[in-house]
C-alpha cells in the first residue's frame, strides 16, 4: 500500500471510530473536530491527508510549523493549523502570525505577550488554555489549583479570545478523571470547547465531551523515536 493510500485508509478508520464514539455518547459527530497531528511528518504525508478531506492540522513546534505550513496554507485556503506544543514568549509573535488556534496558553506572561501581538498584528488566533491536570512538574500547562483564577483573568480582565481548555493526562494514569475535571472546569467558565484525547484515548475523551481530538499516530503511523540524551 502506498503512503497516500495508507493515510486515506487510516483517516477513514479514525473518522468511523469518532462517529461510533459520538453515537455511544449521544453526540452529533459534527461536534468533534479531528486535529491531525503532523509533527515530524513531511509535506507528502500532509498532502495525502488533505486529499482525503482533512483540513485541520496540529504541530507542536513553532519552527517546524514555520518550515512546513506557509506553503501548504497558500495552496489550500481552508486549511486550519493548531499549535499543540509549549510556546516560548520569544516565539509568540510567530505563533500569532501562523496559527489559527493556539491551544497552549498557560501563564500570565505568555497571555500578556499574545495580547500585545494580537493588537499589533491585528490577527487573533482562537486560544485554548492548557491545564496541567496531572500536576506533573515537567509538563506545560497552568497548574490545576491556579486554573480557575488564570482562566478568569484571561476572559474577564484581559478580554482574550479564549474559547476552550486543553489537557494532556499523565501517560501512566487513567485519563478519564482528567477529562472529567477539564470538562467541569470549562463548564464553570462557560467555555464550549475541549481539546482532549489522542490516538490512545480519544474515544474516552469523546465520552467526556471532547470537541477536539489530537490524533497523530493513528493517522500518519509511528513517528521516529526522538534522539536520545
Ligand atoms: C504528538 C501529540 C499528539 C498526538 O499523539 P498521538 O498519540 O500520536 O496521537 C497529541 N497532542 C499533543 C500535545 C502532542 O504533542
XYZ file of N, CA and C and ligand atoms in Angstrom:
702
model
N 0.850 -1.200 0.000
C 0.000 0.000 0.000
C 0.881 1.244 0.000
N 0.567 2.241 -0.852
C 1.352 3.476 -0.864
C 1.064 4.280 0.405
N 1.968 5.221 0.725
C 1.757 6.073 1.895
C 0.424 6.824 1.766
N 0.142 7.273 0.534
C -1.099 8.010 0.288
C -2.345 7.193 0.615
N -2.346 5.951 0.134
C -3.484 5.060 0.380
C -3.597 4.727 1.861
N -2.434 4.497 2.496
C -2.431 4.142 3.912
C -3.017 5.274 4.750
N -2.648 6.510 4.424
C -3.140 7.646 5.207
C -4.642 7.843 4.986
N -5.094 7.688 3.746
C -6.537 7.815 3.474
C -7.321 6.746 4.239
N -6.798 5.526 4.261
C -7.483 4.434 4.973
C -7.485 4.684 6.478
N -6.342 5.143 7.011
C -6.250 5.398 8.453
C -7.208 6.514 8.863
N -7.301 7.538 8.025
C -8.228 8.641 8.327
C -9.678 8.158 8.332
N -10.004 7.295 7.375
C -11.374 6.768 7.313
C -11.684 5.970 8.582
N -10.701 5.182 9.043
C -10.890 4.410 10.269
C -11.085 5.331 11.475
N -10.242 6.366 11.566
C -10.361 7.309 12.683
C -11.741 7.972 12.655
N -12.185 8.385 11.461
C -13.490 9.054 11.370
C -14.628 8.122 11.789
N -14.521 6.853 11.426
C -15.624 5.972 11.816
C -15.570 5.676 13.313
N -14.350 5.599 13.892
C -14.265 5.427 15.357
C -14.812 6.655 16.079
N -14.535 7.849 15.538
C -15.092 9.077 16.134
C -16.625 9.030 16.067
N -17.150 8.622 14.908
C -18.612 8.568 14.741
C -19.231 7.561 15.715
N -18.574 6.399 15.883
C -19.094 5.397 16.829
C -19.060 5.918 18.258
N -17.969 6.576 18.621
C -17.866 7.122 19.990
C -18.933 8.190 20.211
N -19.198 8.996 19.197
C -20.249 10.011 19.301
C -21.617 9.342 19.460
N -21.859 8.291 18.682
C -23.147 7.591 18.766
C -23.346 7.038 20.177
N -22.290 6.425 20.732
C -22.401 5.865 22.089
C -22.666 6.960 23.121
N -22.137 8.166 22.874
C -22.303 9.270 23.826
C -23.543 10.110 23.512
N -24.292 9.727 22.489
C -25.463 10.514 22.095
C -25.090 11.897 21.584
N -23.937 11.973 20.906
C -23.479 13.271 20.392
C -23.486 13.273 18.869
N -23.619 14.481 18.316
C -23.546 14.661 16.875
C -22.070 14.577 16.455
N -21.726 13.720 15.488
C -20.313 13.605 15.071
C -19.716 14.926 14.585
N -20.568 15.832 14.110
C -20.015 17.119 13.665
C -19.573 17.986 14.849
N -19.861 17.548 16.092
C -19.414 18.311 17.254
C -17.969 17.984 17.636
N -17.344 17.037 16.923
C -15.953 16.663 17.228
C -15.069 16.936 16.010
N -14.037 17.747 16.216
C -13.063 18.040 15.161
C -11.819 17.188 15.370
N -11.425 16.474 14.322
C -10.160 15.737 14.369
C -9.038 16.700 13.976
N -8.094 16.896 14.893
C -6.897 17.679 14.597
C -5.803 16.665 14.235
N -5.407 16.632 12.979
C -4.404 15.663 12.529
C -3.016 16.179 12.901
N -2.348 15.468 13.799
C -1.060 15.936 14.330
C 0.064 15.474 13.409
N 0.633 16.436 12.678
C 1.579 16.115 11.601
C 3.032 16.337 11.985
N 3.312 16.556 13.268
C 4.707 16.765 13.693
C 5.594 15.616 13.229
N 6.769 15.939 12.790
C 7.800 15.042 12.227
C 7.448 14.511 10.834
N 6.234 14.712 10.355
C 5.863 14.197 9.033
C 6.053 15.274 7.966
N 6.430 14.809 6.775
C 6.756 15.729 5.690
C 5.530 16.068 4.856
N 5.731 17.014 3.976
C 4.644 17.524 3.157
C 3.835 16.462 2.395
N 4.480 15.431 1.780
C 3.651 14.455 1.039
C 2.603 13.767 1.929
N 2.981 13.482 3.168
C 2.016 12.849 4.082
C 0.867 13.808 4.386
N 1.204 15.073 4.583
C 0.173 16.075 4.896
C -0.739 16.271 3.678
N -0.135 16.315 2.493
C -0.923 16.441 1.255
C -1.862 15.242 1.085
N -1.396 14.070 1.476
C -2.248 12.876 1.358
C -3.472 13.019 2.260
N -3.262 13.545 3.470
C -4.391 13.742 4.386
C -5.347 14.801 3.830
N -4.796 15.852 3.249
C -5.644 16.901 2.663
C -6.476 16.320 1.508
N -5.823 15.505 0.683
C -6.535 14.876 -0.455
C -7.669 13.985 0.048
N -7.502 13.444 1.264
C -8.548 12.587 1.845
C -9.562 13.401 2.641
N -9.509 14.724 2.504
C -10.565 15.563 3.087
C -10.241 16.176 4.441
N -9.007 15.970 4.943
C -8.642 16.527 6.259
C -8.203 17.983 6.088
N -8.727 18.904 6.887
C -8.253 20.294 6.744
C -7.849 20.965 8.055
N -7.818 20.211 9.151
C -7.351 20.768 10.426
C -6.128 19.975 10.882
N -5.027 20.688 11.114
C -3.765 20.042 11.466
C -3.189 20.629 12.748
N -2.355 19.845 13.412
C -1.696 20.302 14.629
C -0.210 20.077 14.543
N 0.543 21.043 15.071
C 2.002 20.923 15.157
C 2.405 21.324 16.571
N 3.496 20.720 17.083
C 3.877 21.072 18.453
C 5.075 22.011 18.536
N 5.712 22.307 17.404
C 6.846 23.229 17.454
C 6.662 24.340 16.415
N 6.862 25.586 16.870
C 6.649 26.748 16.002
C 7.581 26.692 14.797
N 8.860 26.392 15.060
C 9.832 26.412 13.947
C 9.526 25.373 12.872
N 9.152 24.181 13.306
C 8.812 23.131 12.339
C 7.569 23.545 11.531
N 6.605 24.132 12.212
C 5.384 24.572 11.515
C 5.704 25.684 10.521
N 6.619 26.582 10.906
C 7.003 27.680 10.002
C 7.677 27.147 8.747
N 8.389 26.029 8.881
C 9.066 25.456 7.721
C 8.076 24.756 6.787
N 7.003 24.196 7.352
C 6.111 23.352 6.542
C 4.831 24.049 6.079
N 4.254 24.902 6.916
C 2.863 25.290 6.686
C 2.564 26.538 5.857
N 3.438 27.542 5.806
C 3.045 28.700 4.984
C 2.719 28.290 3.535
N 3.534 27.418 2.943
C 3.273 26.970 1.565
C 1.977 26.166 1.481
N 1.783 25.275 2.456
C 0.553 24.467 2.448
C -0.682 25.340 2.604
N -0.559 26.380 3.465
C -1.717 27.257 3.689
C -2.040 28.062 2.434
N -1.028 28.469 1.681
C -1.398 29.227 0.473
C -1.911 28.314 -0.627
N -1.489 27.043 -0.611
C -2.011 26.101 -1.614
C -3.415 25.599 -1.267
N -3.743 25.586 0.028
C -5.039 25.040 0.475
C -5.717 26.058 1.389
N -6.592 26.856 0.827
C -7.147 28.010 1.545
C -7.884 27.677 2.834
N -8.573 26.540 2.873
C -9.380 26.239 4.075
C -8.588 25.608 5.208
N -7.289 25.393 4.999
C -6.501 24.685 5.999
C -6.404 25.477 7.311
N -6.633 24.786 8.439
C -6.511 25.408 9.763
C -5.395 24.718 10.541
N -4.603 25.527 11.231
C -3.440 24.986 11.931
C -3.507 25.303 13.427
N -3.339 24.250 14.248
C -3.359 24.399 15.710
C -1.946 24.225 16.280
N -1.566 25.076 17.204
C -0.335 24.853 17.969
C -0.699 24.056 19.212
N -0.076 22.875 19.362
C -0.418 21.995 20.481
C 0.758 21.773 21.423
N 1.922 22.404 21.135
C 3.092 22.236 21.996
C 3.363 23.521 22.763
N 4.230 23.432 23.785
C 4.530 24.590 24.631
C 5.043 25.777 23.813
N 4.644 26.981 24.214
C 5.022 28.193 23.469
C 5.918 29.074 24.332
N 7.114 29.364 23.810
C 8.019 30.313 24.477
C 7.586 31.731 24.098
N 7.769 32.673 25.020
C 7.326 34.042 24.722
C 8.049 34.618 23.507
N 9.318 34.232 23.293
C 10.037 34.802 22.138
C 9.559 34.242 20.797
N 8.671 33.234 20.834
C 8.087 32.716 19.586
C 6.610 33.097 19.460
N 6.109 33.896 20.407
C 4.678 34.208 20.405
C 4.274 35.009 19.168
N 5.125 35.929 18.728
C 4.785 36.731 17.547
C 4.619 35.821 16.329
N 5.567 34.897 16.153
C 5.492 33.969 15.023
C 4.259 33.073 15.149
N 3.939 32.672 16.351
C 2.773 31.793 16.557
C 1.475 32.522 16.226
N 1.367 33.773 16.660
C 0.149 34.556 16.360
C 0.018 34.761 14.851
N 1.149 34.906 14.166
C 1.112 35.136 12.715
C 0.691 33.886 11.933
N 1.055 32.705 12.432
C 0.872 31.483 11.636
C -0.326 30.627 12.030
N -0.581 30.500 13.330
C -1.581 29.513 13.783
C -2.984 30.116 13.815
N -3.974 29.257 13.574
C -5.380 29.663 13.687
C -5.892 29.436 15.102
N -5.306 28.451 15.773
C -5.668 28.166 17.154
C -4.369 27.908 17.918
N -4.212 28.577 19.056
C -3.088 28.296 19.957
C -3.701 27.611 21.180
N -3.364 26.311 21.341
C -4.025 25.509 22.386
C -3.268 25.520 23.704
N -2.130 26.224 23.756
C -1.220 26.020 24.877
C -0.915 27.300 25.662
N -1.899 28.183 25.757
C -1.742 29.342 26.640
C -1.771 28.829 28.084
N -0.716 29.139 28.852
C -0.653 28.521 30.186
C -0.012 29.385 31.273
N 0.222 30.682 30.978
C 0.797 31.511 32.048
C 0.564 32.978 31.747
N 0.517 33.814 32.800
C 0.194 35.229 32.628
C 1.149 35.964 31.693
N 2.437 35.700 31.802
C 3.411 36.393 30.962
C 3.150 36.102 29.471
N 2.811 34.852 29.157
C 2.502 34.485 27.774
C 1.201 35.151 27.323
N 0.225 35.237 28.211
C -1.043 35.902 27.880
C -0.791 37.362 27.499
N 0.103 37.990 28.267
C 0.443 39.398 28.027
C 1.085 39.574 26.642
N 2.036 38.695 26.325
C 2.737 38.815 25.045
C 1.791 38.498 23.877
N 0.951 37.495 24.033
C -0.018 37.169 22.971
C -0.985 38.332 22.772
N -1.454 38.934 23.860
C -2.382 40.073 23.757
C -1.741 41.213 22.972
N -0.471 41.474 23.265
C 0.246 42.544 22.574
C 0.382 42.224 21.077
N 0.691 40.973 20.764
C 0.850 40.579 19.349
C -0.471 40.620 18.592
N -1.559 40.240 19.257
C -2.873 40.297 18.613
C -3.195 41.748 18.238
N -2.892 42.658 19.153
C -3.149 44.080 18.888
C -2.244 44.596 17.769
N -0.981 44.196 17.804
C -0.005 44.704 16.847
C -0.243 44.137 15.443
N -0.518 42.832 15.356
C -0.674 42.181 14.046
C -2.109 42.263 13.525
N -3.038 42.705 14.381
C -4.465 42.687 14.017
C -4.871 41.319 13.483
N -4.397 40.286 14.156
C -4.739 38.898 13.814
C -4.926 38.167 15.134
N -6.102 37.559 15.317
C -6.411 36.960 16.613
C -6.720 35.476 16.493
N -5.699 34.623 16.692
C -5.990 33.195 16.735
C -6.912 32.894 17.919
N -7.733 31.878 17.752
C -8.518 31.374 18.884
C -7.551 30.773 19.902
N -7.839 30.977 21.181
C -6.945 30.468 22.225
C -7.645 29.401 23.071
N -6.878 28.367 23.420
C -7.289 27.402 24.441
C -6.281 27.538 25.577
N -6.738 27.355 26.793
C -5.825 27.341 27.937
C -5.484 25.891 28.267
N -4.177 25.610 28.320
C -3.727 24.264 28.684
C -3.629 24.150 30.195
N -4.254 23.119 30.747
C -4.198 22.872 32.188
C -3.376 21.611 32.442
N -2.435 21.713 33.366
C -1.611 20.568 33.768
C -2.404 19.784 34.816
N -3.358 18.972 34.326
C -4.303 18.309 35.239
C -3.627 17.264 36.126
N -2.491 16.727 35.668
C -1.778 15.743 36.466
C -0.756 16.383 37.394
N -0.659 17.719 37.340
C 0.327 18.476 38.124
C 1.712 17.844 38.031
N 2.105 17.527 36.784
C 3.427 16.965 36.533
C 4.428 18.114 36.373
N 5.525 18.103 37.155
C 6.445 19.247 37.142
C 7.074 19.519 35.779
N 7.312 18.458 34.976
C 7.997 18.645 33.688
C 7.028 19.050 32.585
N 5.730 19.051 32.869
C 4.762 19.263 31.798
C 4.255 20.704 31.776
N 3.977 21.201 30.560
C 3.414 22.541 30.413
C 1.970 22.546 30.904
N 1.394 23.742 30.983
C 0.011 23.876 31.442
C -0.042 24.613 32.758
N -1.107 25.387 32.940
C -1.290 26.067 34.222
C -1.624 24.984 35.262
N -0.966 25.037 36.442
C -1.285 24.007 37.445
C -2.771 24.062 37.819
N -3.334 22.901 38.061
C -4.760 22.785 38.356
C -5.250 23.770 39.427
N -4.528 23.917 40.548
C -5.050 24.825 41.591
C -5.116 26.293 41.153
N -4.350 26.654 40.118
C -4.337 28.050 39.659
C -5.211 28.273 38.436
N -5.832 27.199 37.941
C -6.513 27.285 36.646
C -7.703 28.249 36.675
N -8.549 28.139 37.693
C -9.765 28.978 37.702
C -9.422 30.465 37.672
N -8.451 30.861 38.493
C -8.067 32.263 38.553
C -7.475 32.733 37.212
N -6.629 31.893 36.610
C -5.990 32.259 35.342
C -7.024 32.374 34.217
N -7.955 31.423 34.162
C -9.000 31.466 33.126
C -9.835 32.742 33.293
N -10.194 33.027 34.544
C -10.964 34.242 34.843
C -10.222 35.499 34.367
N -8.923 35.579 34.659
C -8.147 36.758 34.245
C -8.119 36.879 32.725
N -7.859 35.764 32.027
C -7.783 35.796 30.561
C -9.098 36.267 29.954
N -10.202 35.757 30.485
C -11.512 36.061 29.900
C -12.014 37.442 30.307
N -11.960 37.735 31.607
C -12.700 38.892 32.128
C -11.836 40.134 32.325
N -10.530 39.945 32.565
C -9.672 41.109 32.761
C -8.962 41.482 31.455
N -8.439 40.476 30.779
C -7.620 40.755 29.600
C -8.412 40.604 28.305
N -9.626 40.086 28.398
C -10.507 40.003 27.222
C -9.861 39.263 26.046
N -9.177 38.172 26.343
C -8.523 37.390 25.286
C -9.527 36.447 24.622
N -9.288 36.102 23.339
C -10.237 35.220 22.631
C -10.089 33.742 23.031
N -10.238 33.484 24.331
C -10.154 32.108 24.840
C -11.502 31.425 24.637
N -11.490 30.260 23.993
C -12.737 29.541 23.706
C -12.794 28.161 24.342
N -11.658 27.682 24.845
C -11.692 26.321 25.372
C -10.491 25.991 26.230
N -10.454 24.737 26.677
C -9.372 24.223 27.507
C -8.751 23.003 26.835
N -7.495 22.738 27.199
C -6.763 21.603 26.636
C -6.011 20.915 27.762
N -5.886 19.587 27.693
C -5.027 18.879 28.654
C -4.386 17.663 28.005
N -3.269 17.251 28.615
C -2.565 16.018 28.239
C -2.397 15.220 29.536
N -3.254 14.236 29.790
C -3.146 13.485 31.049
C -1.810 12.757 31.153
N -1.368 12.456 32.380
C -0.140 11.668 32.558
C -0.263 10.330 31.816
N 0.842 9.892 31.176
C 0.769 8.683 30.335
C 0.388 7.433 31.117
N 0.766 7.383 32.395
C 0.579 6.135 33.155
C -0.695 6.141 34.003
N -1.611 7.066 33.722
C -2.847 7.118 34.526
C -4.071 6.941 33.646
N -5.164 6.538 34.269
C -6.460 6.511 33.585
C -6.799 7.957 33.207
N -6.983 8.241 31.912
C -7.232 9.627 31.510
C -8.625 10.139 31.895
N -9.568 9.221 32.155
C -10.973 9.633 32.341
C -11.165 10.718 33.412
N -10.568 10.578 34.610
C -10.771 11.636 35.617
C -10.203 12.994 35.177
N -9.134 12.954 34.390
C -8.558 14.204 33.878
C -9.513 14.869 32.889
N -10.094 14.055 32.004
C -11.051 14.590 31.031
C -12.288 15.137 31.753
N -12.749 14.413 32.762
C -13.943 14.852 33.503
C -13.660 16.174 34.221
N -12.473 16.279 34.816
C -12.117 17.521 35.523
C -12.073 18.697 34.539
N -11.466 18.475 33.365
C -11.334 19.560 32.392
C -12.717 20.015 31.897
N -13.607 19.041 31.662
C -14.957 19.376 31.187
C -15.706 20.199 32.241
N -15.561 19.815 33.497
C -16.259 20.556 34.565
C -15.689 21.965 34.688
N -14.376 22.081 34.556
C -13.732 23.392 34.651
C -14.198 24.299 33.505
N -14.246 23.761 32.288
C -14.721 24.554 31.139
C -16.162 25.013 31.377
N -16.987 24.117 31.889
C -18.395 24.456 32.130
C -18.512 25.598 33.150
N -17.694 25.566 34.203
C -17.715 26.648 35.205
C -17.474 28.022 34.588
N -16.693 28.037 33.499
C -16.318 29.314 32.884
C -17.083 29.596 31.588
N -18.069 28.768 31.293
C -18.855 28.983 30.074
C -18.064 28.770 28.796
N -17.016 27.933 28.871
C -16.212 27.656 27.675
C -16.762 26.410 26.987
N -16.944 26.474 25.668
C -17.648 25.388 24.968
C -16.714 24.369 24.328
N -15.403 24.643 24.298
C -14.533 23.749 23.538
C -13.515 23.052 24.435
N -13.262 21.793 24.104
C -12.383 20.954 24.917
C -11.469 20.158 24.004
N -10.155 20.448 24.055
C -9.189 19.676 23.290
C -8.583 18.620 24.193
N -9.033 17.398 24.025
C -8.509 16.297 24.854
C -8.726 14.986 24.119
N -7.758 14.078 24.317
C -7.796 12.804 23.630
C -6.784 12.754 22.497
N -6.020 11.649 22.450
C -5.013 11.426 21.421
C -5.269 10.024 20.831
N -4.321 9.490 20.059
C -4.582 8.204 19.393
C -5.042 7.115 20.371
N -4.451 7.101 21.572
C -4.727 6.008 22.505
C -5.987 6.169 23.334
N -6.564 7.362 23.373
C -7.671 7.555 24.323
C -8.767 8.496 23.818
N -8.863 8.668 22.493
C -9.810 9.685 22.018
C -11.275 9.292 22.212
N -11.551 7.979 22.222
C -12.947 7.573 22.450
C -13.395 7.935 23.870
N -12.499 7.722 24.842
C -12.792 8.113 26.227
C -12.999 9.624 26.318
N -12.153 10.366 25.605
C -12.269 11.828 25.623
C -13.616 12.280 25.043
N -14.039 11.628 23.961
C -15.335 11.984 23.351
C -16.474 11.682 24.318
N -16.367 10.582 25.051
C -17.398 10.257 26.058
C -17.485 11.354 27.118
N -16.368 12.058 27.352
C -16.340 13.131 28.352
C -16.519 14.514 27.742
N -16.874 14.583 26.464
C -17.231 15.880 25.886
C -16.182 16.549 25.023
N -15.118 15.845 24.644
C -14.091 16.466 23.780
C -14.730 17.042 22.510
N -14.331 18.250 22.152
C -14.741 18.819 20.862
C -13.588 18.766 19.859
N -12.357 18.588 20.360
C -11.178 18.468 19.505
C -10.353 17.284 19.994
N -10.080 16.334 19.107
C -9.193 15.229 19.445
C -7.937 15.369 18.588
N -6.779 15.251 19.242
C -5.492 15.491 18.565
C -4.862 14.144 18.225
N -4.885 13.782 16.945
C -4.530 12.415 16.566
C -3.379 12.399 15.569
N -2.262 11.806 15.998
C -1.091 11.702 15.128
C -0.899 10.282 14.625
N -0.429 9.424 15.525
C -0.051 8.056 15.163
C -1.148 7.297 14.424
N -2.381 7.415 14.849
C -3.469 6.641 14.226
C -3.767 7.110 12.800
N -3.250 8.285 12.424
C -3.436 8.766 11.046
C -2.170 8.574 10.217
N -1.037 9.032 10.763
C 0.203 9.068 9.973
C 1.143 7.895 10.247
N 0.814 7.061 11.230
C 1.726 5.977 11.607
C 2.712 6.441 12.667
N 3.592 5.524 13.076
C 4.525 5.815 14.168
C 5.517 6.899 13.748
N 5.881 7.729 14.731
C 6.916 8.748 14.480
C 8.275 8.154 14.817
N 9.352 8.673 14.156
C 10.688 8.228 14.562
C 10.923 8.585 16.030
N 11.644 7.710 16.748
C 11.931 7.980 18.162
C 12.766 9.248 18.262
N 12.513 10.106 19.281
C 13.342 11.310 19.440
C 14.777 10.913 19.763
N 15.752 11.754 19.388
C 17.148 11.424 19.681
C 17.362 11.254 21.195
N 18.206 10.316 21.565
C 18.457 10.047 22.985
C 19.454 11.049 23.550
N 19.378 11.273 24.872
C 20.393 12.052 25.577
C 20.125 13.511 25.691
C 2.062 14.365 19.490
C 0.878 14.900 20.198
C -0.404 14.354 19.990
C -0.676 13.164 19.084
O -0.283 11.989 19.721
P -0.603 10.546 19.082
O -0.504 9.636 20.250
O 0.424 10.300 18.039
O -1.979 10.615 18.531
C -1.470 14.943 20.645
N -1.302 16.012 21.464
C -0.093 16.552 21.688
C 0.021 17.722 22.596
C 1.039 16.019 21.066
O 2.233 16.573 21.299
